[in-house]
């Protein structure tokens, strides 16, 4: 085998190193799109999804009799190798590219074709026996093969993120149970409010994560509607008769996903609705996860000059100059992931609206950003659960002192003494430093038994 081979396209001839599996289109794309330095292989989900599309297509063409069993089987075997993690280093086009994903699609066509040629006993580049376009890309266009792969990749990544969200929700729920009897002072607008339990606070965090997981689940389900078989604009031009119907069961079997054909292939080829919904769900989770992290940072602030209600696990020294300082580094790190995801949604929306007529050319950006967001939120959710939430402790004594000394307890006396008198008690408590209980007892407004009933912290946190 020679050390190089020559391939031809509409622009001319190029010499390809013999040790690579990609071909001339990929080579030109590498030269044209030197933008991020990130090859397609940074997204193994997308590489595997492209291979699944090509394998399903080869299986359908074998059924239809337009590829020989030998050709189809070689393509399917090559695709399985890619799905098993082999040859990912051959997916080298930049994640940012013009052409609506054509370079990514051709990178896959060429790698799979050349590996299949080897399996058939031929040299790489011997396209007379099996061609990247005519055989591997048969009955397809980039405009249906790439979006289908994008949706499969995103659905897979969403599944991992949902698992990570479940881990985090479970950690909050476990802490909620541990803190179920720990009464504390609630706050509104950063001012003292009425009592609650620390368990209620953490159970709220858990429900927030679970609600956002439900929203993401609904958004991800729309990704299972794919336009494979629509070819260039959704009309199915150049697809083999029966291909659209034959390919879908194979795609479902290969991926293990309940994929379904788009209700309207033309709309599905140009429509970005599913991506917008997923991006919106990710943004909502990022916004609300950031709020949770902000709350954790507030609750552990101090420990003397802040709220100091909880203690986060001490993971590392917090200052190069201040001895003994420990920072809430995990919530801070997770916050930064959330900020990035929030900004990413704006880019996805801009790319989605920038499509023109029957195609959106900016799906490479959309899939790159959404996969990044999903994978980082997954990592952030697990990190927050395992390195922070699971080790949180309550400052029980401090919490009890804050509740017992709060002027906010006067709220519980409203039904007995009225709002105006309760307000006077709260003001007097703030001015004198005496508790509302002591002031109410001194004034003779309530008996000791009535005060016990009205101002019991546990009862106040569970009034019903």
Short mmCIF file of N, CA and C in Angstrom, two decimals, residues 216-385:
data_model
loop_
_atom_site.label_atom_id
_atom_site.label_comp_id
_atom_site.label_asym_id
_atom_site.label_seq_id
_atom_site.Cartn_x
_atom_site.Cartn_y
_atom_site.Cartn_z
N UNK A 216 -37.49 19.12 30.75
CA UNK A 216 -36.49 18.66 29.78
C UNK A 216 -36.93 17.35 29.14
N UNK A 217 -37.54 16.47 29.91
CA UNK A 217 -38.04 15.21 29.36
C UNK A 217 -39.05 15.45 28.25
N UNK A 218 -39.95 16.39 28.48
CA UNK A 218 -40.96 16.71 27.46
C UNK A 218 -40.31 17.31 26.22
N UNK A 219 -39.34 18.21 26.43
CA UNK A 219 -38.67 18.84 25.29
C UNK A 219 -37.87 17.83 24.50
N UNK A 220 -37.17 16.93 25.19
CA UNK A 220 -36.34 15.95 24.51
C UNK A 220 -37.18 14.97 23.69
N UNK A 221 -38.40 14.70 24.14
CA UNK A 221 -39.25 13.75 23.41
C UNK A 221 -39.51 14.22 21.99
N UNK A 222 -39.55 15.54 21.77
CA UNK A 222 -39.79 16.06 20.43
C UNK A 222 -38.64 15.76 19.49
N UNK A 223 -37.46 15.48 20.03
CA UNK A 223 -36.29 15.19 19.19
C UNK A 223 -36.40 13.84 18.50
N UNK A 224 -37.31 13.00 18.94
CA UNK A 224 -37.45 11.67 18.35
C UNK A 224 -38.20 11.71 17.03
N UNK A 225 -38.72 12.86 16.65
CA UNK A 225 -39.36 13.02 15.35
C UNK A 225 -38.31 13.52 14.36
N UNK A 226 -37.95 12.68 13.37
CA UNK A 226 -36.82 12.98 12.50
C UNK A 226 -37.25 13.02 11.04
N UNK A 227 -36.42 13.70 10.23
CA UNK A 227 -36.78 13.92 8.82
C UNK A 227 -35.98 13.04 7.86
N UNK A 228 -35.39 11.94 8.35
CA UNK A 228 -34.63 11.07 7.47
C UNK A 228 -35.52 10.54 6.36
N UNK A 229 -35.07 10.65 5.12
CA UNK A 229 -35.87 10.31 3.96
C UNK A 229 -36.38 11.51 3.21
N UNK A 230 -36.22 12.69 3.83
CA UNK A 230 -36.68 13.92 3.18
C UNK A 230 -35.69 14.46 2.17
N UNK A 231 -34.45 14.00 2.22
CA UNK A 231 -33.32 14.47 1.39
C UNK A 231 -33.18 15.97 1.45
N UNK A 232 -33.05 16.66 0.32
CA UNK A 232 -32.55 18.03 0.32
C UNK A 232 -33.47 19.03 1.04
N UNK A 233 -34.76 19.02 0.74
CA UNK A 233 -35.66 20.00 1.36
C UNK A 233 -36.91 19.38 1.96
N UNK A 234 -36.98 18.06 1.95
CA UNK A 234 -38.14 17.39 2.53
C UNK A 234 -39.06 16.73 1.52
N UNK A 235 -38.78 16.91 0.24
CA UNK A 235 -39.64 16.31 -0.78
C UNK A 235 -39.26 14.86 -1.07
N UNK A 236 -38.07 14.44 -0.61
CA UNK A 236 -37.63 13.08 -0.83
C UNK A 236 -37.00 12.83 -2.19
N UNK A 237 -36.66 13.88 -2.92
CA UNK A 237 -36.04 13.73 -4.23
C UNK A 237 -34.76 12.90 -4.13
N UNK A 238 -34.62 11.92 -5.05
CA UNK A 238 -33.46 11.03 -5.16
C UNK A 238 -33.41 9.93 -4.11
N UNK A 239 -34.38 9.88 -3.21
CA UNK A 239 -34.45 8.74 -2.29
C UNK A 239 -35.07 7.55 -3.00
N UNK A 240 -34.56 6.37 -2.71
CA UNK A 240 -35.13 5.16 -3.30
C UNK A 240 -36.59 5.01 -2.87
N UNK A 241 -37.41 4.48 -3.74
CA UNK A 241 -38.80 4.24 -3.41
C UNK A 241 -38.89 3.32 -2.20
N UNK A 242 -39.62 3.75 -1.19
CA UNK A 242 -39.78 2.96 0.03
C UNK A 242 -38.70 3.16 1.06
N UNK A 243 -37.69 4.00 0.76
CA UNK A 243 -36.58 4.17 1.70
C UNK A 243 -37.06 4.76 3.03
N UNK A 244 -37.85 5.82 2.96
CA UNK A 244 -38.28 6.50 4.19
C UNK A 244 -39.01 5.55 5.13
N UNK A 245 -39.80 4.65 4.56
CA UNK A 245 -40.53 3.70 5.38
C UNK A 245 -39.62 2.57 5.88
N UNK A 246 -38.67 2.17 5.05
CA UNK A 246 -37.81 1.05 5.41
C UNK A 246 -36.74 1.42 6.43
N UNK A 247 -36.28 2.67 6.42
CA UNK A 247 -35.14 3.04 7.25
C UNK A 247 -35.51 3.23 8.71
N UNK A 248 -36.75 3.64 8.99
CA UNK A 248 -37.09 4.01 10.36
C UNK A 248 -37.03 2.84 11.34
N UNK A 249 -37.56 1.66 10.99
CA UNK A 249 -37.42 0.54 11.94
C UNK A 249 -35.96 0.17 12.23
N UNK A 250 -35.12 0.26 11.21
CA UNK A 250 -33.70 -0.04 11.43
C UNK A 250 -33.06 0.99 12.35
N UNK A 251 -33.41 2.26 12.17
CA UNK A 251 -32.85 3.30 13.03
C UNK A 251 -33.29 3.09 14.48
N UNK A 252 -34.54 2.72 14.66
CA UNK A 252 -35.04 2.46 16.00
C UNK A 252 -34.33 1.26 16.63
N UNK A 253 -34.11 0.22 15.85
CA UNK A 253 -33.45 -0.99 16.37
C UNK A 253 -32.00 -0.72 16.72
N UNK A 254 -31.31 0.05 15.89
CA UNK A 254 -29.89 0.32 16.12
C UNK A 254 -29.69 1.20 17.34
N UNK A 255 -30.53 2.22 17.50
CA UNK A 255 -30.35 3.18 18.59
C UNK A 255 -31.08 2.78 19.87
N UNK A 256 -32.07 1.91 19.73
CA UNK A 256 -32.89 1.57 20.89
C UNK A 256 -33.84 2.68 21.28
N UNK A 257 -34.10 3.61 20.35
CA UNK A 257 -34.96 4.76 20.63
C UNK A 257 -36.22 4.68 19.78
N UNK A 258 -37.35 5.13 20.30
CA UNK A 258 -38.60 5.09 19.54
C UNK A 258 -38.72 6.26 18.55
N UNK A 259 -37.78 6.30 17.61
CA UNK A 259 -37.81 7.38 16.61
C UNK A 259 -39.04 7.22 15.72
N UNK A 260 -39.49 8.33 15.20
CA UNK A 260 -40.67 8.32 14.33
C UNK A 260 -40.47 9.31 13.20
N UNK A 261 -41.09 9.06 12.05
CA UNK A 261 -40.95 9.99 10.93
C UNK A 261 -41.66 11.30 11.22
N UNK A 262 -41.09 12.39 10.71
CA UNK A 262 -41.68 13.71 10.90
C UNK A 262 -43.06 13.74 10.25
N UNK A 263 -43.97 14.48 10.87
CA UNK A 263 -45.31 14.62 10.30
C UNK A 263 -45.27 15.32 8.96
N UNK A 264 -44.34 16.24 8.81
CA UNK A 264 -44.17 16.97 7.55
C UNK A 264 -42.67 17.12 7.32
N UNK A 265 -42.14 16.43 6.32
CA UNK A 265 -40.70 16.42 6.11
C UNK A 265 -40.16 17.77 5.69
N UNK A 266 -40.95 18.55 4.98
CA UNK A 266 -40.49 19.89 4.57
C UNK A 266 -40.36 20.78 5.80
N UNK A 267 -41.38 20.76 6.65
CA UNK A 267 -41.32 21.58 7.87
C UNK A 267 -40.18 21.13 8.77
N UNK A 268 -40.02 19.82 8.91
CA UNK A 268 -39.00 19.29 9.81
C UNK A 268 -37.60 19.64 9.33
N UNK A 269 -37.41 19.74 8.01
CA UNK A 269 -36.09 20.07 7.47
C UNK A 269 -35.68 21.50 7.79
N UNK A 270 -36.65 22.39 7.82
CA UNK A 270 -36.32 23.79 8.09
C UNK A 270 -36.62 24.22 9.52
N UNK A 271 -37.49 23.48 10.21
CA UNK A 271 -37.96 23.89 11.53
C UNK A 271 -36.95 23.62 12.62
N UNK A 272 -36.80 24.56 13.52
CA UNK A 272 -35.87 24.46 14.64
C UNK A 272 -36.59 24.39 15.98
N UNK A 273 -37.90 24.13 15.94
CA UNK A 273 -38.69 24.20 17.16
C UNK A 273 -38.20 23.28 18.27
N UNK A 274 -37.84 22.05 17.92
CA UNK A 274 -37.37 21.12 18.94
C UNK A 274 -36.11 21.59 19.63
N UNK A 275 -35.19 22.17 18.85
CA UNK A 275 -33.94 22.66 19.44
C UNK A 275 -34.20 23.86 20.36
N UNK A 276 -35.14 24.73 19.96
CA UNK A 276 -35.47 25.89 20.79
C UNK A 276 -36.08 25.44 22.10
N UNK A 277 -36.95 24.44 22.05
CA UNK A 277 -37.58 23.94 23.27
C UNK A 277 -36.54 23.34 24.21
N UNK A 278 -35.63 22.56 23.67
CA UNK A 278 -34.59 21.96 24.50
C UNK A 278 -33.71 23.05 25.11
N UNK A 279 -33.32 24.02 24.29
CA UNK A 279 -32.48 25.10 24.80
C UNK A 279 -33.19 25.87 25.91
N UNK A 280 -34.48 26.10 25.73
CA UNK A 280 -35.25 26.81 26.75
C UNK A 280 -35.31 26.02 28.05
N UNK A 281 -35.49 24.71 27.93
CA UNK A 281 -35.53 23.87 29.14
C UNK A 281 -34.18 23.89 29.86
N UNK A 282 -33.10 23.85 29.09
CA UNK A 282 -31.77 23.92 29.69
C UNK A 282 -31.55 25.27 30.36
N UNK A 283 -32.01 26.33 29.72
CA UNK A 283 -31.85 27.66 30.32
C UNK A 283 -32.63 27.75 31.63
N UNK A 284 -33.85 27.24 31.63
CA UNK A 284 -34.64 27.31 32.87
C UNK A 284 -33.92 26.57 34.00
N UNK A 285 -33.41 25.39 33.70
CA UNK A 285 -32.69 24.66 34.74
C UNK A 285 -31.46 25.42 35.19
N UNK A 286 -30.74 26.02 34.26
CA UNK A 286 -29.54 26.78 34.62
C UNK A 286 -29.90 27.97 35.50
N UNK A 287 -30.97 28.67 35.16
CA UNK A 287 -31.39 29.83 35.96
C UNK A 287 -31.75 29.40 37.38
N UNK A 288 -32.50 28.32 37.48
CA UNK A 288 -32.98 27.91 38.80
C UNK A 288 -31.89 27.19 39.60
N UNK A 289 -31.00 26.49 38.91
CA UNK A 289 -29.87 25.88 39.60
C UNK A 289 -28.93 26.96 40.13
N UNK A 290 -28.75 28.03 39.36
CA UNK A 290 -27.92 29.15 39.82
C UNK A 290 -28.52 29.78 41.08
N UNK A 291 -29.85 29.90 41.11
CA UNK A 291 -30.51 30.46 42.30
C UNK A 291 -30.28 29.56 43.50
N UNK A 292 -30.35 28.24 43.32
CA UNK A 292 -30.09 27.33 44.42
C UNK A 292 -28.67 27.51 44.94
N UNK A 293 -27.72 27.61 44.01
CA UNK A 293 -26.32 27.81 44.42
C UNK A 293 -26.15 29.13 45.16
N UNK A 294 -26.84 30.16 44.69
CA UNK A 294 -26.79 31.44 45.40
C UNK A 294 -27.31 31.29 46.82
N UNK A 295 -28.41 30.54 46.98
CA UNK A 295 -28.98 30.32 48.31
C UNK A 295 -28.01 29.57 49.21
N UNK A 296 -27.37 28.54 48.68
CA UNK A 296 -26.40 27.79 49.48
C UNK A 296 -25.25 28.68 49.93
N UNK A 297 -24.80 29.54 49.03
CA UNK A 297 -23.71 30.45 49.39
C UNK A 297 -24.15 31.43 50.48
N UNK A 298 -25.39 31.92 50.39
CA UNK A 298 -25.90 32.82 51.43
C UNK A 298 -26.04 32.09 52.76
N UNK A 299 -26.60 30.89 52.72
CA UNK A 299 -26.87 30.16 53.96
C UNK A 299 -25.59 29.79 54.69
N UNK A 300 -24.48 29.61 53.94
CA UNK A 300 -23.22 29.25 54.60
C UNK A 300 -22.32 30.46 54.81
N UNK A 301 -22.81 31.64 54.46
CA UNK A 301 -21.96 32.84 54.52
C UNK A 301 -21.52 33.12 55.94
N UNK A 302 -20.35 33.73 56.05
CA UNK A 302 -19.79 34.05 57.36
C UNK A 302 -18.43 33.40 57.56
N UNK A 303 -18.28 32.48 58.49
CA UNK A 303 -19.37 31.91 59.29
C UNK A 303 -19.84 32.78 60.45
N UNK A 304 -19.08 33.82 60.81
CA UNK A 304 -19.48 34.66 61.95
C UNK A 304 -20.25 35.90 61.50
N UNK A 305 -19.82 36.51 60.43
CA UNK A 305 -20.41 37.79 60.02
C UNK A 305 -21.48 37.63 58.95
N UNK A 306 -21.84 36.40 58.60
CA UNK A 306 -22.88 36.16 57.62
C UNK A 306 -24.04 35.40 58.25
N UNK A 307 -24.80 34.67 57.44
CA UNK A 307 -25.91 33.91 57.98
C UNK A 307 -25.43 32.71 58.80
N UNK A 308 -24.47 31.98 58.26
CA UNK A 308 -23.86 30.89 59.01
C UNK A 308 -24.82 29.82 59.46
N UNK A 309 -25.86 29.54 58.67
CA UNK A 309 -26.88 28.57 59.08
C UNK A 309 -26.49 27.14 58.74
N UNK A 310 -25.72 26.97 57.68
CA UNK A 310 -25.26 25.64 57.30
C UNK A 310 -23.76 25.66 57.09
N UNK A 311 -23.19 24.47 57.10
CA UNK A 311 -21.76 24.34 56.82
C UNK A 311 -21.60 23.45 55.60
N UNK A 312 -20.93 23.96 54.56
CA UNK A 312 -20.61 23.15 53.39
C UNK A 312 -19.33 22.37 53.65
N UNK A 313 -19.13 21.25 52.99
CA UNK A 313 -17.89 20.50 53.17
C UNK A 313 -16.67 21.39 52.86
N UNK A 314 -15.68 21.32 53.70
CA UNK A 314 -14.44 22.07 53.48
C UNK A 314 -13.57 21.27 52.53
N UNK A 315 -13.38 21.79 51.32
CA UNK A 315 -12.68 21.04 50.28
C UNK A 315 -11.27 21.53 50.02
N UNK A 316 -11.02 22.82 50.25
CA UNK A 316 -9.69 23.36 49.99
C UNK A 316 -9.57 24.70 50.69
N UNK A 317 -8.31 25.12 50.88
CA UNK A 317 -8.07 26.43 51.49
C UNK A 317 -8.66 27.50 50.59
N UNK A 318 -9.27 28.51 51.22
CA UNK A 318 -10.01 29.51 50.45
C UNK A 318 -9.25 30.77 50.13
N UNK A 319 -8.05 30.93 50.66
CA UNK A 319 -7.34 32.17 50.43
C UNK A 319 -5.84 31.92 50.47
N UNK A 320 -5.14 32.69 49.65
CA UNK A 320 -3.68 32.61 49.67
C UNK A 320 -3.09 33.54 50.73
N UNK A 321 -3.94 34.32 51.40
CA UNK A 321 -3.44 35.27 52.38
C UNK A 321 -4.17 35.21 53.72
N UNK A 322 -5.46 34.81 53.70
CA UNK A 322 -6.26 34.79 54.93
C UNK A 322 -6.33 33.38 55.49
N UNK A 323 -5.64 33.10 56.59
CA UNK A 323 -5.63 31.75 57.16
C UNK A 323 -7.02 31.32 57.62
N UNK A 324 -7.33 30.05 57.39
CA UNK A 324 -8.57 29.49 57.90
C UNK A 324 -9.79 29.75 57.05
N UNK A 325 -9.66 30.53 55.99
CA UNK A 325 -10.82 30.87 55.16
C UNK A 325 -11.16 29.69 54.24
N UNK A 326 -12.44 29.33 54.21
CA UNK A 326 -12.92 28.26 53.34
C UNK A 326 -14.06 28.82 52.49
N UNK A 327 -13.95 28.69 51.19
CA UNK A 327 -14.93 29.26 50.27
C UNK A 327 -15.93 28.21 49.77
N UNK A 328 -17.12 28.65 49.36
CA UNK A 328 -18.12 27.73 48.78
C UNK A 328 -17.79 27.46 47.31
N UNK A 329 -16.68 26.75 47.08
CA UNK A 329 -16.13 26.65 45.73
C UNK A 329 -17.01 25.84 44.78
N UNK A 330 -17.73 24.83 45.30
CA UNK A 330 -18.55 24.02 44.40
C UNK A 330 -19.75 24.82 43.89
N UNK A 331 -20.52 25.48 44.75
CA UNK A 331 -21.59 26.33 44.21
C UNK A 331 -21.07 27.41 43.28
N UNK A 332 -19.90 27.96 43.56
CA UNK A 332 -19.34 28.98 42.68
C UNK A 332 -19.03 28.40 41.30
N UNK A 333 -18.46 27.20 41.28
CA UNK A 333 -18.13 26.57 40.00
C UNK A 333 -19.40 26.24 39.23
N UNK A 334 -20.42 25.71 39.92
CA UNK A 334 -21.67 25.38 39.26
C UNK A 334 -22.35 26.64 38.73
N UNK A 335 -22.28 27.72 39.49
CA UNK A 335 -22.82 29.00 39.01
C UNK A 335 -22.25 29.36 37.64
N UNK A 336 -20.95 29.16 37.47
CA UNK A 336 -20.31 29.55 36.21
C UNK A 336 -20.81 28.70 35.04
N UNK A 337 -21.06 27.41 35.29
CA UNK A 337 -21.68 26.58 34.26
C UNK A 337 -23.05 27.13 33.90
N UNK A 338 -23.81 27.49 34.92
CA UNK A 338 -25.16 28.01 34.68
C UNK A 338 -25.13 29.30 33.87
N UNK A 339 -24.21 30.18 34.19
CA UNK A 339 -24.11 31.45 33.45
C UNK A 339 -23.82 31.19 31.97
N UNK A 340 -22.94 30.21 31.72
CA UNK A 340 -22.60 29.90 30.33
C UNK A 340 -23.83 29.35 29.59
N UNK A 341 -24.58 28.47 30.24
CA UNK A 341 -25.76 27.88 29.60
C UNK A 341 -26.80 28.95 29.30
N UNK A 342 -26.97 29.89 30.21
CA UNK A 342 -27.93 30.97 29.99
C UNK A 342 -27.55 31.78 28.77
N UNK A 343 -26.26 32.08 28.62
CA UNK A 343 -25.80 32.80 27.44
C UNK A 343 -25.91 31.99 26.18
N UNK A 344 -25.69 30.68 26.30
CA UNK A 344 -25.79 29.80 25.15
C UNK A 344 -27.17 29.82 24.53
N UNK A 345 -28.20 29.91 25.37
CA UNK A 345 -29.57 29.94 24.84
C UNK A 345 -29.76 31.09 23.87
N UNK A 346 -29.15 32.22 24.15
CA UNK A 346 -29.27 33.36 23.22
C UNK A 346 -28.64 33.03 21.87
N UNK A 347 -27.51 32.34 21.88
CA UNK A 347 -26.85 31.96 20.62
C UNK A 347 -27.68 30.95 19.85
N UNK A 348 -28.27 29.99 20.55
CA UNK A 348 -29.12 28.99 19.89
C UNK A 348 -30.33 29.66 19.26
N UNK A 349 -30.93 30.59 19.97
CA UNK A 349 -32.09 31.29 19.42
C UNK A 349 -31.70 32.12 18.19
N UNK A 350 -30.55 32.76 18.25
CA UNK A 350 -30.09 33.55 17.11
C UNK A 350 -29.86 32.64 15.89
N UNK A 351 -29.25 31.48 16.13
CA UNK A 351 -29.00 30.55 15.03
C UNK A 351 -30.31 29.99 14.48
N UNK A 352 -31.26 29.73 15.35
CA UNK A 352 -32.54 29.16 14.92
C UNK A 352 -33.32 30.12 14.03
N UNK A 353 -33.29 31.40 14.37
CA UNK A 353 -34.05 32.37 13.57
C UNK A 353 -33.32 32.76 12.29
N UNK A 354 -32.05 32.42 12.18
CA UNK A 354 -31.25 32.84 11.03
C UNK A 354 -31.43 31.93 9.82
N UNK A 355 -32.16 30.84 9.97
CA UNK A 355 -32.41 29.98 8.82
C UNK A 355 -33.23 30.70 7.77
N UNK A 356 -33.06 30.27 6.53
CA UNK A 356 -33.78 30.92 5.43
C UNK A 356 -34.51 29.89 4.59
N UNK A 357 -35.79 30.15 4.41
CA UNK A 357 -36.62 29.33 3.54
C UNK A 357 -36.56 27.87 3.94
N UNK A 358 -36.07 26.97 3.07
CA UNK A 358 -36.22 25.54 3.33
C UNK A 358 -35.10 24.90 4.15
N UNK A 359 -34.16 25.71 4.68
CA UNK A 359 -33.04 25.09 5.40
C UNK A 359 -32.45 26.08 6.40
N UNK A 360 -31.95 25.53 7.49
CA UNK A 360 -31.16 26.31 8.43
C UNK A 360 -29.71 25.86 8.34
N UNK A 361 -28.83 26.78 8.00
CA UNK A 361 -27.41 26.44 7.79
C UNK A 361 -26.61 26.40 9.08
N UNK A 362 -27.26 26.66 10.22
CA UNK A 362 -26.49 26.89 11.44
C UNK A 362 -26.67 25.80 12.48
N UNK A 363 -27.13 24.62 12.04
CA UNK A 363 -27.26 23.51 12.98
C UNK A 363 -25.93 23.06 13.58
N UNK A 364 -24.78 23.19 12.87
CA UNK A 364 -23.52 22.84 13.55
C UNK A 364 -23.30 23.62 14.84
N UNK A 365 -23.63 24.90 14.83
CA UNK A 365 -23.51 25.71 16.04
C UNK A 365 -24.51 25.23 17.09
N UNK A 366 -25.75 24.99 16.67
CA UNK A 366 -26.80 24.60 17.61
C UNK A 366 -26.43 23.31 18.33
N UNK A 367 -26.00 22.30 17.59
CA UNK A 367 -25.71 21.02 18.23
C UNK A 367 -24.47 21.13 19.12
N UNK A 368 -23.47 21.87 18.68
CA UNK A 368 -22.26 22.04 19.50
C UNK A 368 -22.61 22.70 20.83
N UNK A 369 -23.38 23.76 20.79
CA UNK A 369 -23.70 24.49 22.02
C UNK A 369 -24.62 23.69 22.93
N UNK A 370 -25.62 23.03 22.35
CA UNK A 370 -26.55 22.27 23.19
C UNK A 370 -25.88 21.05 23.82
N UNK A 371 -25.02 20.37 23.06
CA UNK A 371 -24.29 19.25 23.66
C UNK A 371 -23.38 19.73 24.78
N UNK A 372 -22.70 20.85 24.57
CA UNK A 372 -21.87 21.41 25.63
C UNK A 372 -22.71 21.71 26.87
N UNK A 373 -23.86 22.35 26.66
CA UNK A 373 -24.71 22.72 27.80
C UNK A 373 -25.18 21.49 28.55
N UNK A 374 -25.63 20.48 27.82
CA UNK A 374 -26.12 19.26 28.48
C UNK A 374 -25.01 18.57 29.26
N UNK A 375 -23.86 18.42 28.65
CA UNK A 375 -22.78 17.70 29.30
C UNK A 375 -22.25 18.46 30.51
N UNK A 376 -22.20 19.78 30.42
CA UNK A 376 -21.69 20.56 31.55
C UNK A 376 -22.71 20.62 32.68
N UNK A 377 -23.99 20.73 32.34
CA UNK A 377 -25.01 20.71 33.40
C UNK A 377 -25.05 19.35 34.08
N UNK A 378 -24.84 18.29 33.32
CA UNK A 378 -24.77 16.95 33.91
C UNK A 378 -23.61 16.87 34.90
N UNK A 379 -22.44 17.30 34.46
CA UNK A 379 -21.27 17.29 35.35
C UNK A 379 -21.49 18.18 36.57
N UNK A 380 -22.09 19.34 36.35
CA UNK A 380 -22.32 20.28 37.45
C UNK A 380 -23.31 19.71 38.46
N UNK A 381 -24.36 19.05 37.96
CA UNK A 381 -25.37 18.48 38.86
C UNK A 381 -24.75 17.41 39.75
N UNK A 382 -23.96 16.53 39.15
CA UNK A 382 -23.33 15.46 39.92
C UNK A 382 -22.29 16.02 40.89
N UNK A 383 -21.54 17.02 40.44
CA UNK A 383 -20.53 17.65 41.30
C UNK A 383 -21.18 18.29 42.51
N UNK A 384 -22.24 19.03 42.29
CA UNK A 384 -22.92 19.71 43.39
C UNK A 384 -23.47 18.68 44.39
N UNK A 385 -24.04 17.60 43.85
CA UNK A 385 -24.59 16.57 44.73
C UNK A 385 -23.51 15.89 45.56
#
